[in-house]
XYZ file of C-alpha atoms in Angstrom:
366
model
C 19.221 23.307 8.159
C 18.877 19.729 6.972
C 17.478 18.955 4.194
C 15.277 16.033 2.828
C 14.714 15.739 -1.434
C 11.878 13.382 -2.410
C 11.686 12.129 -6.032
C 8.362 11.496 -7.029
C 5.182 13.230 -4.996
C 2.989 9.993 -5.013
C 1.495 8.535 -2.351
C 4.461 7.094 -1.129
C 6.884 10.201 -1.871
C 4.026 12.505 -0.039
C 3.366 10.350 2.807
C 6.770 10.180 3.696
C 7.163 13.770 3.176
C 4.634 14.379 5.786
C 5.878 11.529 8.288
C 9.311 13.349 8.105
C 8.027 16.975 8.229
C 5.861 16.113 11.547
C 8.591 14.441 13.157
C 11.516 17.396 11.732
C 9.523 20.478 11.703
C 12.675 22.372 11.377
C 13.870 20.416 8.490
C 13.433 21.296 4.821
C 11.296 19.336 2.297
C 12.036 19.722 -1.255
C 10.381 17.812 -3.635
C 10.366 16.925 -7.571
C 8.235 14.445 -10.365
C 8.035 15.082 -14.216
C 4.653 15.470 -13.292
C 4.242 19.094 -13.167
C 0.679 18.931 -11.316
C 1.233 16.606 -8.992
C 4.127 19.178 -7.887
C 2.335 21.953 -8.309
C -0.401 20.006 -5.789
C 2.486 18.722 -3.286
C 2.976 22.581 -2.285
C -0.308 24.103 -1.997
C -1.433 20.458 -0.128
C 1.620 21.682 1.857
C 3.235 18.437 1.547
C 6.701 19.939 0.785
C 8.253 23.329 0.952
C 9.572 23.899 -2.872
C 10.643 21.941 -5.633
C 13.426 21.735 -8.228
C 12.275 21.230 -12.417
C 15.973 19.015 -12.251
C 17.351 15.983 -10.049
C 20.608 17.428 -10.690
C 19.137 20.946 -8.935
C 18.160 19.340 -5.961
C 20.849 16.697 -4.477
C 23.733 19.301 -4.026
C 22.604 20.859 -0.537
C 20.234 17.474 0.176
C 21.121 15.524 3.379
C 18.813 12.382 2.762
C 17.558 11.710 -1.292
C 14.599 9.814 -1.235
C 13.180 7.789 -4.751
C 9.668 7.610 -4.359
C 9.120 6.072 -8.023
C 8.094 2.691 -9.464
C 10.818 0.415 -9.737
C 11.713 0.392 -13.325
C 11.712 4.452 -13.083
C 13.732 3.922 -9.844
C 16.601 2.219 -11.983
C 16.206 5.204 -14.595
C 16.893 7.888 -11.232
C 19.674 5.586 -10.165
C 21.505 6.362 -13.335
C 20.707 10.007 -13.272
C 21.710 10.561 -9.440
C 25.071 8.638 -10.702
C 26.356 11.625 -12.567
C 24.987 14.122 -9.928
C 26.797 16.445 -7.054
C 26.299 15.145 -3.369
C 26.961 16.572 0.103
C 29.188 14.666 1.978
C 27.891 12.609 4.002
C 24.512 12.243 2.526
C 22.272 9.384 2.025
C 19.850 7.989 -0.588
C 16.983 5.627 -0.113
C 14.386 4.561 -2.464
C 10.796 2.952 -1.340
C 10.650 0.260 -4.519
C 9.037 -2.803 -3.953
C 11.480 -5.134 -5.807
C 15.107 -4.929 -4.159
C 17.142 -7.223 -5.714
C 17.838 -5.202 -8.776
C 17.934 -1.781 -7.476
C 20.345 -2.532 -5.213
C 22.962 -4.509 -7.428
C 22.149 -0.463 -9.827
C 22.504 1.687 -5.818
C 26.908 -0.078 -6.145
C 27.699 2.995 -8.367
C 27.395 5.130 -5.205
C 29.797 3.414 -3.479
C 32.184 5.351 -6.277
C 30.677 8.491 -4.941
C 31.141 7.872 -0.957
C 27.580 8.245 -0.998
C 25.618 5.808 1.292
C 22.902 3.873 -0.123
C 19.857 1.725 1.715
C 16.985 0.699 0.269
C 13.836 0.720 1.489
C 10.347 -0.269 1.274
C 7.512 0.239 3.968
C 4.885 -2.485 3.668
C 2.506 -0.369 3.564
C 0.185 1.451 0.721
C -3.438 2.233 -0.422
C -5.438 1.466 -3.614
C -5.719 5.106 -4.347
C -2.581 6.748 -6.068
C -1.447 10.617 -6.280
C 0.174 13.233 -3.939
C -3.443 13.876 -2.896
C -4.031 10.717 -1.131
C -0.931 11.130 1.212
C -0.951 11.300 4.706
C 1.672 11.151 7.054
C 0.086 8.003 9.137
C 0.205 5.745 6.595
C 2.763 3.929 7.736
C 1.859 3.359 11.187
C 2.117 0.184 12.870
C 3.573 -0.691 9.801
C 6.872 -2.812 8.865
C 9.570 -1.001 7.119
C 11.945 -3.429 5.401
C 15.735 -1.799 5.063
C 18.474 -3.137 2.892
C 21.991 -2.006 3.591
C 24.193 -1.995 1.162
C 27.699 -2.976 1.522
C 29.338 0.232 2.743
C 26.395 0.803 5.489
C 27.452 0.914 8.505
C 25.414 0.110 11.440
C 25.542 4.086 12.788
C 24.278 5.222 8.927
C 21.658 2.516 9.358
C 20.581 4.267 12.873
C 20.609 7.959 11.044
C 18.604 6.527 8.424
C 15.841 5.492 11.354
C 15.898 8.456 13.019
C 15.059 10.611 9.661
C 11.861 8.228 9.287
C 11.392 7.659 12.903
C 8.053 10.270 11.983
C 6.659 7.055 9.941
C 5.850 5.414 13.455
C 6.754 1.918 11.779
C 8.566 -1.140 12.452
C 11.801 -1.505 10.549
C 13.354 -4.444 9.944
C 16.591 -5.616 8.265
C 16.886 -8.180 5.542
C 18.659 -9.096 2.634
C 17.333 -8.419 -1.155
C 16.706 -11.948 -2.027
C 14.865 -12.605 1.364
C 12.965 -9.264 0.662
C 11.993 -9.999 -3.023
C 10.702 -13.791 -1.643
C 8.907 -12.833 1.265
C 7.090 -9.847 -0.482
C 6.621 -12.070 -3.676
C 4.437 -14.231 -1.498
C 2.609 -11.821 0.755
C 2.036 -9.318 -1.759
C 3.177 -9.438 -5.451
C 1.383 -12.378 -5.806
C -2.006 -11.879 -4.266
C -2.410 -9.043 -6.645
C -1.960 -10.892 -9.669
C -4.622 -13.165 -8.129
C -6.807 -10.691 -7.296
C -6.660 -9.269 -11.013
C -6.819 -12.657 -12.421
C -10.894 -12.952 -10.782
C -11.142 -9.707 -12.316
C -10.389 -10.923 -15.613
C -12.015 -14.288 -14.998
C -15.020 -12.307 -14.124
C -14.858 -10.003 -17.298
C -14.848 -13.247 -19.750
C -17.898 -14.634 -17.854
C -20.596 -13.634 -19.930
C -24.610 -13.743 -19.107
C -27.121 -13.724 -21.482
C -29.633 -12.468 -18.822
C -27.551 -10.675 -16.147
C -24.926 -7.981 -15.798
C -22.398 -10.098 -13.794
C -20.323 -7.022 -12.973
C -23.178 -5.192 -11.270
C -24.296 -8.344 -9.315
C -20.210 -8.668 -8.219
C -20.426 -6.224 -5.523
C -19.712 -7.528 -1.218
C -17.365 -9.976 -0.591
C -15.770 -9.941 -4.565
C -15.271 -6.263 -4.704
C -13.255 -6.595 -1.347
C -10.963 -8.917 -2.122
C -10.740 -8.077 -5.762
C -10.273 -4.132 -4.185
C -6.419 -4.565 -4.685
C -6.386 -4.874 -8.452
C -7.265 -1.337 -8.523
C -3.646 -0.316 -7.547
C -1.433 1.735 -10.295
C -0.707 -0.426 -13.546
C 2.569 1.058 -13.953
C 3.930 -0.074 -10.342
C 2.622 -3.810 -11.239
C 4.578 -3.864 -14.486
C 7.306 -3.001 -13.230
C 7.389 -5.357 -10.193
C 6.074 -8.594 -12.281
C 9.088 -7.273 -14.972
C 11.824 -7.006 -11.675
C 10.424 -10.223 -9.618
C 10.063 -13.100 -12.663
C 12.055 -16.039 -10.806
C 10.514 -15.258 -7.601
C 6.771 -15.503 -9.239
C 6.892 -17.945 -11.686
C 7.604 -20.264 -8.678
C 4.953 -19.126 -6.743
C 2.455 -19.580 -9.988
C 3.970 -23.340 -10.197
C 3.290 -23.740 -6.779
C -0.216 -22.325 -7.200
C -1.142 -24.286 -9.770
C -0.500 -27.433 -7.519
C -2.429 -26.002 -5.083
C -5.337 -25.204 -7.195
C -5.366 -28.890 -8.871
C -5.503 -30.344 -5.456
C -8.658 -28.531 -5.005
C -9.597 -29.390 -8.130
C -9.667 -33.093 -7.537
C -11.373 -32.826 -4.274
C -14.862 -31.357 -6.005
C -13.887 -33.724 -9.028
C -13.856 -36.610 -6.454
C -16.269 -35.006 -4.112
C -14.326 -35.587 -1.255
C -16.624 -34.147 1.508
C -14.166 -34.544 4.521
C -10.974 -33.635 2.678
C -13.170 -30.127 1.526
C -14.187 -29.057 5.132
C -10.733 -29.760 5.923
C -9.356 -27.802 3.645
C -11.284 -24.654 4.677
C -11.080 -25.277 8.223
C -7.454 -24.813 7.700
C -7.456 -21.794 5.889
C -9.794 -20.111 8.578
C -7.416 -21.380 11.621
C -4.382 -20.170 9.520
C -6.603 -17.470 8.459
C -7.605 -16.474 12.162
C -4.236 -16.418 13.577
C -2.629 -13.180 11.390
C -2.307 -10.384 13.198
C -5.357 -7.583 13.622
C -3.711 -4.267 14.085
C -0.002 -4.867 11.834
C -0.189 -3.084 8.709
C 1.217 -5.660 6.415
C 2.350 -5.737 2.710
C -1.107 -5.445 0.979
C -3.439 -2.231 1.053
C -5.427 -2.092 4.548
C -9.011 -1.623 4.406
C -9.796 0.613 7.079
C -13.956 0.359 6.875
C -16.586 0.997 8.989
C -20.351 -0.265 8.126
C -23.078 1.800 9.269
C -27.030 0.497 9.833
C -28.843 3.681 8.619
C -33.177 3.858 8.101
C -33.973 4.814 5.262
C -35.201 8.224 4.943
C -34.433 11.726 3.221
C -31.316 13.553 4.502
C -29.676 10.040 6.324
C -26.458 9.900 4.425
C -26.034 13.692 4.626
C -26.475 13.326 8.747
C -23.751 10.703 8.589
C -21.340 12.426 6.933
C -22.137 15.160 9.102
C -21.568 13.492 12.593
C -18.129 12.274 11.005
C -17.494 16.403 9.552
C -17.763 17.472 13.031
C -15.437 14.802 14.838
C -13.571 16.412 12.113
C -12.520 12.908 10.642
C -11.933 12.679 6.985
C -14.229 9.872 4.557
C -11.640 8.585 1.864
C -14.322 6.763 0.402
C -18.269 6.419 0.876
C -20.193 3.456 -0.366
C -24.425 2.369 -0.246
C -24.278 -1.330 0.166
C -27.980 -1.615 0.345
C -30.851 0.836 -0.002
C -34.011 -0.291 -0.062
C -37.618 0.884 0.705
C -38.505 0.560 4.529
C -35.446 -1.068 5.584
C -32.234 -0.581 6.979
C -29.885 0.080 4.218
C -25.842 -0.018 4.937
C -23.352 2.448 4.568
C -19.460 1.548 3.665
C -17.580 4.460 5.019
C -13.701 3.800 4.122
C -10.926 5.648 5.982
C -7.419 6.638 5.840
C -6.591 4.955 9.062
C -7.824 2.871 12.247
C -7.480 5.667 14.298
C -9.901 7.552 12.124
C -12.492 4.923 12.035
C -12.184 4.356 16.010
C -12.886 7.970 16.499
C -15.968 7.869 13.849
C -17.269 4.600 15.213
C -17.439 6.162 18.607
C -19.023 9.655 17.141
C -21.497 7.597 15.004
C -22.350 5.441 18.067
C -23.445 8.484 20.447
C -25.763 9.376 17.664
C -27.086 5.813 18.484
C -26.483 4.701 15.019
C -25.434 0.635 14.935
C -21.719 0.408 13.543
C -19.863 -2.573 12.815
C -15.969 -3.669 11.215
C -15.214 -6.614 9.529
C -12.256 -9.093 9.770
């Protein structure tokens, strides 16, 4: 029987867990994380089959190891799988977000005959834990692969086929290209997006409560600075030349726009956001990309006794599952709005179309 040993039941860790159980039913799933409870959730969630209290326990008999941990812990694994016992033959991947780093640490396997390619599917959710897996959340997603030097083209292909149950797109690059690229399109959005969040925080009103009046369009795109602490750290700590460039670059950016209200510059204003919505426009709908997806559905409900709990209702009966439920609006003899957040399009397809026979009005937004 193969088996598959996941370091670190997270989101990541249990979602590939379940993408590689679906698609290997007859493979074994062994799991393990200092955190007892999060183990202890992983098998009655069913997300793996047992678990091992040591590393060293579970890479003997383990075909594929997989480090599901932030980077900085990743490096800490690296060094512990160094001085552990492996099947020949076997593989390790990790899922870190930085690669540069990790892979120049993943050499010392080379010692061992051991073949190492990192990983990291662009793909993720504001919520953390073993709790918020699923095994489709990498779907229509790219899966960036690293091969180290001893990876041949066939271990490459072996390595696909054990996460072929992710249903992604993988794609080969080097570390540098990988730590640039996702330094652009995702390590440094966040710190922008907790940056308002601070801004916001330091804003002070004599009169109003600026962080209850910062709900809509702010909490959106603001919604990413709610991802794990830890995993930022570590990345901002791993990617430094990569984002201190993209910070220099952003402050030019941000003192051009600057000078235009300075200057009131009407036509060199719309111009500027007329090219950010045609650039805007053109990025692809259905990809899953590097940043969380928002998979929401807004529902026009009257408002009267018992509307939310016939909502959630239809959905309970298409047997869909609500990640997260939100009342935009609720007020006295109008429509109020529902925010009904899911774990993926499919499951907001399927409730729009349940929620639409009950003839309630449901929209998305881009």
């Amino acid at each position: 029987m193969k088996q598959v040993f996941v370091i670190g039941l997270g989101l990541i860790g249990g979602s590939l867990a379940l993408s590689i159980k679906k698609q290997h039913p007859t493979y074994e799933i062994v799991g393990y994380d200092v955190d007892a409870e999060q183990v202890q959730l992983a098998e009655s969630l069913g997300v793996i089959h047992r678990s091992e209290t040591e590393i060293s326990a579970g890479t003997p008999s383990a075909d594929l190891v997989v480090i599901a941990a932030p980077v900085l812990k990743a490096e800490k694994v690296i060094e512990q799988l160094a001085a552990c016992t492996f099947k020949a033959g076997a593989m390790i991947t990790d899922v870190g977000s930085t690669k540069k780093e990790i892979m120049k640490k993943a050499r010392v396997f080379r010692e061992k005959d051991v073949t190492f390619i990192g990983g990291h599917p662009l793909a993720g959710s504001h919520k953390t834990g073993v709790a918020s897996a699923s095994g489709r959340l990498f779907e229509n997603a790219f899966y960036v692969l690293i091969p180290d030097g001893n990876a041949t083209p066939g271990r490459l292909g072996e390595l696909k086929e054990w996460l072929a149950g992710t249903k992604a797109t993988f794609i080969e690059m080097t570390a540098d290209e990988h730590d640039r690229i996702v330094g652009s399109i995702s390590h440094f959005p966040h710190i922008v997006a907790a940056g308002l969040v601070h801004q916001l925080s330091k804003l002070d009103d004599e009169r109003f409560d600026l962080k209850r009046l910062a709900a809509g369009g702010f909490r959106d795109i603001t919604r990413i600075a709610s991802a794990s602490p830890r995993m930022w750290h570590d990345v901002l700590m791993h990617n430094q030349e990569v984002l201190l460039e993209l910070m220099s670059r952003w402050e030019t950016e941000m003192n051009e726009v600057k000078s235009m209200i300075e200057q009131k510059d009407s036509a060199r204003i719309f111009a500027y956001f007329q090219e950010a919505k045609r650039i805007r426009d053109l990025l692809p709908q259905r990809k899953k990309g590097a940043l969380p997806p928002l998979f929401d559905l807004y529902v026009d409900v009257p408002d009267y006794p018992g509307v939310i709990a016939h909502v959630t209702n239809v959905i309970a009966k298409a047997e869909i599952s609500i990640t997260n439920i939100r009342i935009i609006e609720t007020r006295e003899d109008i429509i109020g709005v529902l925010r009904l957040t899911f774990r993926s399009e499919e499951d907001r397809e399927q409730a729009e179309r349940a929620l639409n026979a009950e003839s309630y009005k449901t929209y998305v937004s881009d």
